CSV table of C-alpha atoms in Angstrom, one decimal:
chain,number,residue,atom,x,y,z
R,6,MET,CA,15.6,-35.1,-38.1
R,7,LYS,CA,17.5,-31.9,-39.0
R,8,LYS,CA,14.5,-29.8,-37.9
R,9,GLU,CA,14.3,-31.6,-34.6
R,10,LYS,CA,18.0,-31.0,-34.0
R,11,ALA,CA,17.7,-27.4,-34.8
R,12,VAL,CA,14.7,-27.0,-32.4
R,13,SER,CA,16.6,-28.8,-29.7
R,14,MET,CA,19.7,-26.6,-30.3
R,15,GLY,CA,17.5,-23.5,-30.1
R,16,LYS,CA,16.0,-24.6,-26.8
R,17,GLN,CA,19.2,-25.6,-25.2
R,18,PRO,CA,20.4,-22.1,-24.2
R,19,LEU,CA,17.1,-21.4,-22.5
R,20,LEU,CA,17.2,-24.7,-20.6
R,21,LYS,CA,20.8,-23.9,-19.6
R,22,LYS,CA,19.7,-20.5,-18.3
R,23,ILE,CA,16.8,-22.1,-16.3
R,24,LYS,CA,19.2,-24.7,-14.9
R,25,LYS,CA,21.8,-22.1,-14.0
R,26,ASN,CA,19.3,-19.7,-12.3
R,27,TYR,CA,16.8,-22.2,-10.9
R,28,ALA,CA,17.3,-20.9,-7.4
R,29,LEU,CA,16.3,-17.4,-8.4
R,30,LEU,CA,13.3,-18.7,-10.4
R,31,LEU,CA,12.1,-20.7,-7.4
R,32,MET,CA,12.3,-17.5,-5.3
R,33,LEU,CA,10.2,-15.8,-8.0
R,34,LEU,CA,7.6,-18.6,-8.1
R,35,PRO,CA,5.5,-17.6,-5.0
R,36,ALA,CA,5.1,-14.0,-6.4
R,37,LEU,CA,4.2,-15.4,-9.8
R,38,ILE,CA,1.6,-17.7,-8.4
R,39,LEU,CA,0.2,-14.8,-6.3
R,40,VAL,CA,-0.2,-12.6,-9.4
R,41,ILE,CA,-1.8,-15.4,-11.4
R,42,VAL,CA,-4.3,-16.4,-8.7
R,43,PHE,CA,-5.3,-12.9,-7.6
R,44,SER,CA,-4.9,-10.9,-10.9
R,45,TYR,CA,-5.3,-13.1,-13.9
R,46,ILE,CA,-7.7,-15.9,-12.9
R,47,PRO,CA,-10.3,-13.3,-11.6
R,48,MET,CA,-10.3,-11.6,-15.0
R,49,GLY,CA,-12.7,-14.4,-16.1
R,50,GLY,CA,-15.3,-12.6,-14.1
R,51,ILE,CA,-15.4,-9.9,-16.8
R,52,ILE,CA,-18.3,-11.8,-18.4
R,53,LEU,CA,-20.5,-10.7,-15.5
R,54,ALA,CA,-20.6,-7.3,-17.0
R,55,PHE,CA,-22.5,-8.7,-20.0
R,56,LYS,CA,-24.8,-11.0,-18.0
R,57,GLN,CA,-28.0,-10.7,-15.9
R,58,TYR,CA,-26.5,-12.6,-13.0
R,59,ASN,CA,-28.5,-14.8,-10.7
R,60,TYR,CA,-27.3,-17.1,-8.0
R,61,GLN,CA,-29.3,-20.1,-9.2
R,62,ASP,CA,-27.7,-20.3,-12.6
R,63,GLY,CA,-24.3,-19.1,-11.6
R,64,ILE,CA,-21.7,-17.1,-13.6
R,65,LEU,CA,-21.7,-19.3,-16.7
R,66,GLY,CA,-25.4,-20.2,-16.7
R,67,SER,CA,-26.9,-16.7,-16.2
R,68,PRO,CA,-28.5,-15.2,-19.3
R,69,TRP,CA,-26.6,-12.8,-21.4
R,70,SER,CA,-27.8,-9.1,-21.3
R,71,GLY,CA,-25.4,-7.5,-23.8
R,72,PHE,CA,-24.6,-3.9,-22.9
R,73,GLU,CA,-27.7,-3.4,-20.7
R,74,ASN,CA,-25.5,-3.0,-17.6
R,75,PHE,CA,-23.5,-0.3,-19.3
R,76,ARG,CA,-26.7,1.3,-20.6
R,77,TYR,CA,-28.1,1.6,-17.1
R,78,MET,CA,-24.9,3.4,-15.9
R,79,ILE,CA,-25.2,5.9,-18.8
R,80,LEU,CA,-28.9,6.5,-18.4
R,81,SER,CA,-28.6,7.0,-14.6
R,82,ASN,CA,-26.6,10.2,-15.3
R,83,LYS,CA,-24.0,8.9,-12.8
R,84,LEU,CA,-21.2,7.8,-15.1
R,85,TRP,CA,-19.8,11.2,-15.9
R,86,PRO,CA,-19.9,12.7,-12.4
R,87,LEU,CA,-18.3,9.6,-10.9
R,88,THR,CA,-15.6,9.5,-13.6
R,89,ARG,CA,-14.9,13.2,-13.2
R,90,ASN,CA,-14.7,12.9,-9.4
R,91,THR,CA,-12.4,9.9,-9.6
R,92,LEU,CA,-10.1,11.5,-12.2
R,93,LEU,CA,-9.8,14.9,-10.5
R,94,TYR,CA,-9.2,13.5,-7.1
R,95,ASN,CA,-6.4,11.2,-8.3
R,96,VAL,CA,-4.8,14.0,-10.4
R,97,ALA,CA,-4.8,16.1,-7.2
R,98,PHE,CA,-3.4,13.2,-5.1
R,99,ILE,CA,-0.7,12.5,-7.7
R,100,SER,CA,0.3,16.1,-8.2
R,101,PHE,CA,0.4,17.2,-4.6
R,102,GLY,CA,1.6,13.8,-3.5
R,103,VAL,CA,4.8,14.0,-5.6
R,104,LEU,CA,5.4,17.6,-4.6
R,105,PHE,CA,5.1,16.9,-0.9
R,106,GLU,CA,6.9,13.5,-1.0
R,107,VAL,CA,9.9,14.9,-2.9
R,108,GLY,CA,9.9,18.0,-0.7
R,109,PHE,CA,9.9,16.1,2.6
R,110,ALA,CA,12.5,13.7,1.3
R,111,ILE,CA,14.8,16.6,0.5
R,112,ILE,CA,14.1,18.2,3.9
R,113,LEU,CA,14.9,14.9,5.8
R,114,ASN,CA,18.1,14.5,3.8
R,115,GLU,CA,19.3,17.9,4.7
R,116,ILE,CA,18.7,17.4,8.5
R,117,THR,CA,22.1,16.8,10.1
R,118,ARG,CA,21.0,15.9,13.7
R,119,LYS,CA,20.5,12.1,13.7
R,120,HIS,CA,18.2,11.9,16.7
R,121,PHE,CA,15.9,14.6,15.4
R,122,LYS,CA,16.0,13.0,12.0
R,123,LYS,CA,14.9,9.7,13.4
R,124,VAL,CA,12.1,11.2,15.4
R,125,ALA,CA,10.9,13.3,12.4
R,126,GLN,CA,10.8,10.1,10.2
R,127,SER,CA,8.9,8.2,12.8
R,128,MET,CA,6.3,11.0,13.1
R,129,MET,CA,5.9,11.2,9.3
R,130,PHE,CA,5.5,7.4,9.0
R,131,LEU,CA,3.0,7.1,11.8
R,132,PRO,CA,-0.2,8.2,9.9
R,133,HIS,CA,0.4,5.5,7.2
R,134,PHE,CA,-0.2,2.8,9.8
R,135,ILE,CA,-3.5,4.3,11.1
R,136,SER,CA,-6.5,2.7,9.4
R,137,TRP,CA,-9.1,4.8,7.6
R,138,VAL,CA,-11.7,3.7,10.2
R,139,VAL,CA,-9.6,5.4,12.9
R,140,VAL,CA,-9.0,8.5,10.8
R,141,ALA,CA,-12.7,8.8,10.1
R,142,THR,CA,-13.4,8.5,13.9
R,143,ILE,CA,-10.8,11.2,14.7
R,144,MET,CA,-12.3,13.6,12.1
R,145,LEU,CA,-15.8,13.0,13.4
R,146,ASN,CA,-14.7,13.7,17.0
R,147,ILE,CA,-12.9,16.9,15.9
R,148,PHE,CA,-15.1,18.4,13.2
R,149,GLY,CA,-18.5,16.7,13.9
R,150,ASP,CA,-21.6,18.4,15.1
R,151,HIS,CA,-20.6,17.6,18.7
R,152,GLY,CA,-16.9,17.5,18.1
R,153,VAL,CA,-14.1,19.4,19.8
R,154,LEU,CA,-14.1,22.3,17.3
R,155,ASN,CA,-17.8,23.0,17.8
R,156,ASN,CA,-17.5,22.8,21.6
R,157,ILE,CA,-14.7,25.4,21.4
R,158,LEU,CA,-16.7,27.6,19.1
R,159,THR,CA,-19.9,27.5,21.2
R,160,SER,CA,-17.9,28.2,24.4
R,161,MET,CA,-16.7,31.4,22.7
R,162,GLY,CA,-20.2,32.3,21.7
R,163,MET,CA,-19.7,31.6,18.0
R,164,GLU,CA,-21.9,29.5,15.7
R,165,LYS,CA,-21.3,25.9,15.1
R,166,PHE,CA,-19.5,24.8,11.9
R,167,ASN,CA,-20.2,21.2,10.8
R,168,ILE,CA,-17.9,20.3,7.9
R,169,TYR,CA,-20.1,17.2,7.2
R,170,ASN,CA,-22.8,19.6,5.8
R,171,GLN,CA,-20.4,21.4,3.5
R,172,ALA,CA,-20.1,19.5,0.2
R,173,LYS,CA,-18.0,22.1,-1.6
R,174,GLU,CA,-15.2,22.0,1.0
R,175,TRP,CA,-14.7,18.3,0.9
R,176,PRO,CA,-12.4,18.0,-2.1
R,177,ILE,CA,-9.9,20.2,-0.2
R,178,VAL,CA,-10.5,18.1,3.0
R,179,MET,CA,-9.9,14.8,1.0
R,180,VAL,CA,-6.6,16.1,-0.4
R,181,ILE,CA,-5.3,17.3,2.9
R,182,VAL,CA,-6.2,14.1,4.7
R,183,LYS,CA,-4.7,12.0,1.9
R,184,LEU,CA,-1.5,14.0,2.0
R,185,TRP,CA,-1.3,13.8,5.8
R,186,LYS,CA,-1.6,10.0,5.7
R,187,SER,CA,0.5,9.1,2.7
R,188,THR,CA,3.3,11.7,2.4
R,189,GLY,CA,5.6,10.2,5.0
R,190,TYR,CA,5.5,6.7,3.6
R,191,GLY,CA,5.6,7.9,0.0
R,192,SER,CA,8.8,9.9,0.6
R,193,VAL,CA,10.8,6.7,1.4
R,194,VAL,CA,11.4,6.0,-2.3
R,195,TYR,CA,12.6,9.5,-3.0
R,196,LEU,CA,14.8,9.5,0.2
R,197,ALA,CA,16.4,6.3,-0.9
R,198,ALA,CA,17.1,7.8,-4.4
R,199,ILE,CA,18.6,10.8,-2.8
R,200,VAL,CA,20.9,8.7,-0.6
R,201,GLY,CA,22.0,6.9,-3.8
R,202,ILE,CA,23.3,10.2,-5.3
R,203,SER,CA,27.1,10.4,-5.2
R,204,GLN,CA,28.3,12.6,-2.4
R,205,GLU,CA,31.3,13.7,-4.5
R,206,ILE,CA,28.9,15.7,-6.7
R,207,TYR,CA,27.7,17.7,-3.6
R,208,GLU,CA,31.2,18.2,-2.4
R,209,ALA,CA,32.3,19.5,-5.8
R,210,ALA,CA,29.4,21.9,-5.8
R,211,LYS,CA,30.3,23.1,-2.3
R,212,ILE,CA,33.8,23.8,-3.4
R,213,ASP,CA,32.5,25.8,-6.4
R,214,GLY,CA,30.5,27.9,-4.0
R,215,ALA,CA,27.0,26.5,-4.5
R,216,ASN,CA,24.6,27.2,-1.7
R,217,ILE,CA,22.0,24.7,-0.4
R,218,TRP,CA,19.2,25.9,-2.8
R,219,GLN,CA,21.5,25.6,-5.8
R,220,ARG,CA,22.5,22.1,-4.7
R,221,ILE,CA,18.9,21.1,-4.4
R,222,PHE,CA,17.7,22.5,-7.7
R,223,ARG,CA,20.8,21.8,-9.7
R,224,ILE,CA,21.8,18.3,-8.3
R,225,THR,CA,19.1,16.7,-6.2
R,226,ILE,CA,16.0,17.3,-8.2
R,227,PRO,CA,17.6,16.5,-11.6
R,228,CYS,CA,18.9,13.3,-10.2
R,229,LEU,CA,15.4,12.5,-8.9
R,230,LYS,CA,13.8,13.0,-12.3
R,231,PRO,CA,13.9,9.3,-13.4
R,232,THR,CA,12.4,8.2,-10.0
R,233,ILE,CA,9.7,10.8,-10.2
R,234,ILE,CA,8.7,9.9,-13.7
R,235,ILE,CA,8.5,6.1,-12.9
R,236,MET,CA,6.4,6.8,-9.7
R,237,VAL,CA,4.0,9.0,-11.6
R,238,LEU,CA,3.6,6.5,-14.4
R,239,LEU,CA,2.8,3.8,-11.8
R,240,ALA,CA,0.3,6.1,-10.1
R,241,VAL,CA,-1.3,7.0,-13.4
R,242,GLY,CA,-2.1,3.3,-14.0
R,243,GLY,CA,-4.7,3.6,-11.2
R,244,ILE,CA,-5.9,7.1,-12.0
R,245,PHE,CA,-9.5,5.9,-12.4
R,246,ARG,CA,-9.5,3.9,-9.2
R,247,GLY,CA,-10.3,5.7,-6.0
R,248,ASP,CA,-9.0,4.8,-2.5
R,249,PHE,CA,-12.1,2.9,-1.4
R,250,GLY,CA,-11.2,2.9,2.3
R,251,MET,CA,-10.7,6.6,2.4
R,252,PHE,CA,-13.8,7.7,0.4
R,253,TYR,CA,-16.1,5.2,2.1
R,254,GLN,CA,-15.0,5.6,5.7
R,255,LEU,CA,-14.8,9.4,5.6
R,256,VAL,CA,-18.1,10.0,3.8
R,257,ARG,CA,-20.1,6.9,4.4
R,258,ASP,CA,-23.7,7.3,3.1
R,259,ASN,CA,-23.9,11.1,3.7
R,260,GLN,CA,-26.0,12.1,0.7
R,261,ILE,CA,-25.0,15.8,1.1
R,262,LEU,CA,-21.3,14.9,0.5
R,263,LEU,CA,-21.8,12.3,-2.2
R,264,GLN,CA,-22.2,14.8,-5.0
R,265,THR,CA,-18.6,15.9,-4.6
R,266,SER,CA,-17.0,12.9,-2.8
R,267,ASP,CA,-18.6,9.8,-4.6
R,268,VAL,CA,-16.2,7.9,-6.8
R,269,LEU,CA,-16.5,4.8,-9.0
R,270,ASP,CA,-15.3,2.4,-6.3
R,271,THR,CA,-17.8,3.5,-3.7
R,272,PHE,CA,-20.6,3.6,-6.4
R,273,VAL,CA,-19.8,-0.1,-7.3
R,274,TYR,CA,-19.9,-1.1,-3.6
R,275,ARG,CA,-23.2,0.7,-2.9
R,276,SER,CA,-24.9,-0.6,-6.0
R,277,MET,CA,-23.8,-4.1,-5.1
R,278,MET,CA,-25.1,-3.8,-1.5
R,279,SER,CA,-28.4,-2.1,-2.4
R,280,THR,CA,-29.4,-3.9,-5.5
R,281,SER,CA,-27.3,-7.1,-5.5
R,282,ASN,CA,-26.8,-6.4,-9.2
R,283,MET,CA,-23.4,-8.0,-9.8
R,284,GLY,CA,-23.7,-7.3,-13.6
R,285,MET,CA,-23.9,-3.6,-13.1
R,286,SER,CA,-21.0,-3.6,-10.5
R,287,ALA,CA,-18.9,-5.7,-12.9
R,288,ALA,CA,-19.7,-3.3,-15.7
R,289,ALA,CA,-18.5,-0.3,-13.6
R,290,GLY,CA,-15.3,-2.2,-12.7
R,291,LEU,CA,-14.6,-3.1,-16.3
R,292,TYR,CA,-15.2,0.5,-17.3
R,293,GLN,CA,-12.5,1.5,-14.7
R,294,SER,CA,-10.0,-1.1,-15.9
R,295,VAL,CA,-10.4,-0.1,-19.6
R,296,LEU,CA,-9.9,3.6,-18.8
R,297,CYS,CA,-6.8,2.8,-16.7
R,298,PHE,CA,-5.4,0.6,-19.4
R,299,PHE,CA,-5.7,3.3,-22.1
R,300,THR,CA,-4.5,6.1,-19.8
R,301,ILE,CA,-1.3,4.3,-18.8
R,302,ASN,CA,-0.5,3.4,-22.4
R,303,LEU,CA,-1.2,6.9,-23.6
R,304,VAL,CA,1.0,8.5,-20.9
R,305,ASN,CA,3.8,5.9,-21.4
R,306,PHE,CA,3.6,6.6,-25.2
R,307,ILE,CA,4.1,10.3,-24.6
R,308,VAL,CA,7.0,9.7,-22.2
R,309,LYS,CA,8.5,7.4,-24.7
R,310,LYS,CA,8.4,10.0,-27.5
R,311,VAL,CA,9.9,12.7,-25.2
R,312,ASP,CA,12.6,10.5,-23.6
R,313,PRO,CA,12.6,6.7,-24.2
R,314,ASP,CA,14.9,6.1,-21.2
R,315,TYR,CA,12.1,7.0,-18.8
R,316,SER,CA,9.3,4.9,-20.2
R,317,LEU,CA,8.0,1.8,-18.5
R,318,TYR,CA,8.1,-0.3,-21.6
């Protein structure tokens, strides 16, 4: 009896908290259900990576194959190039993305003319709402064999330049296109953080004679440090996952460009469509997830050692 009373007394504060905040918990419920249904329940499909899947027997009935699906990826000599491409592309996207997003957020914050500021923000946000299919079409019409650029070059008596035959230049092309499409939208978080900085600090700096560059490097950027670290940590969590829409739509099945533009996500899709081997596709997806898991934990551990206040957990 005493134990039951102790247990009930221990549970009482929690029940009171739930009763007190039931409205907030109900508001959280749809998001919680969404995460469970689309993030946790599908994790059961991990077993496909260790099975020789066939449609007749289904997921549970298909025979086990052990690590054969992973063995195929290793022996095909595609694992390292795909991992390297995915990692290097994402490192470039994160590095240049933070630099450009913070830079444009600071520039927008320093603009004093309201009408020009609104127009500039709208023009920066516009590329984010353009689908990768449209972006790929625009690029093809400009840089393709019969695109605008080659029509201009031929009219001037110069040789054609088809970027779709130049594999070495595509990493630069990918980074530029990614920055063009995502910088405006990504700068919103940093712009909001800048707006949250107390104006009294800037006014005090002006009184002390600080110019605009000193205010940016001594006030704005240091105050943005926590936001930058959090955003980088969140981005690192998907560092081994490529933007499928971008890589697939821009490159498609161009075998010339695949050596420098193929990533794990597009490989999984192509292997699935060409061989219908769900086991191999699931193995590649599991490989990505494990790498992302260890990477985010490693980076968070390092940040926690340097400054615990900036770590995610």
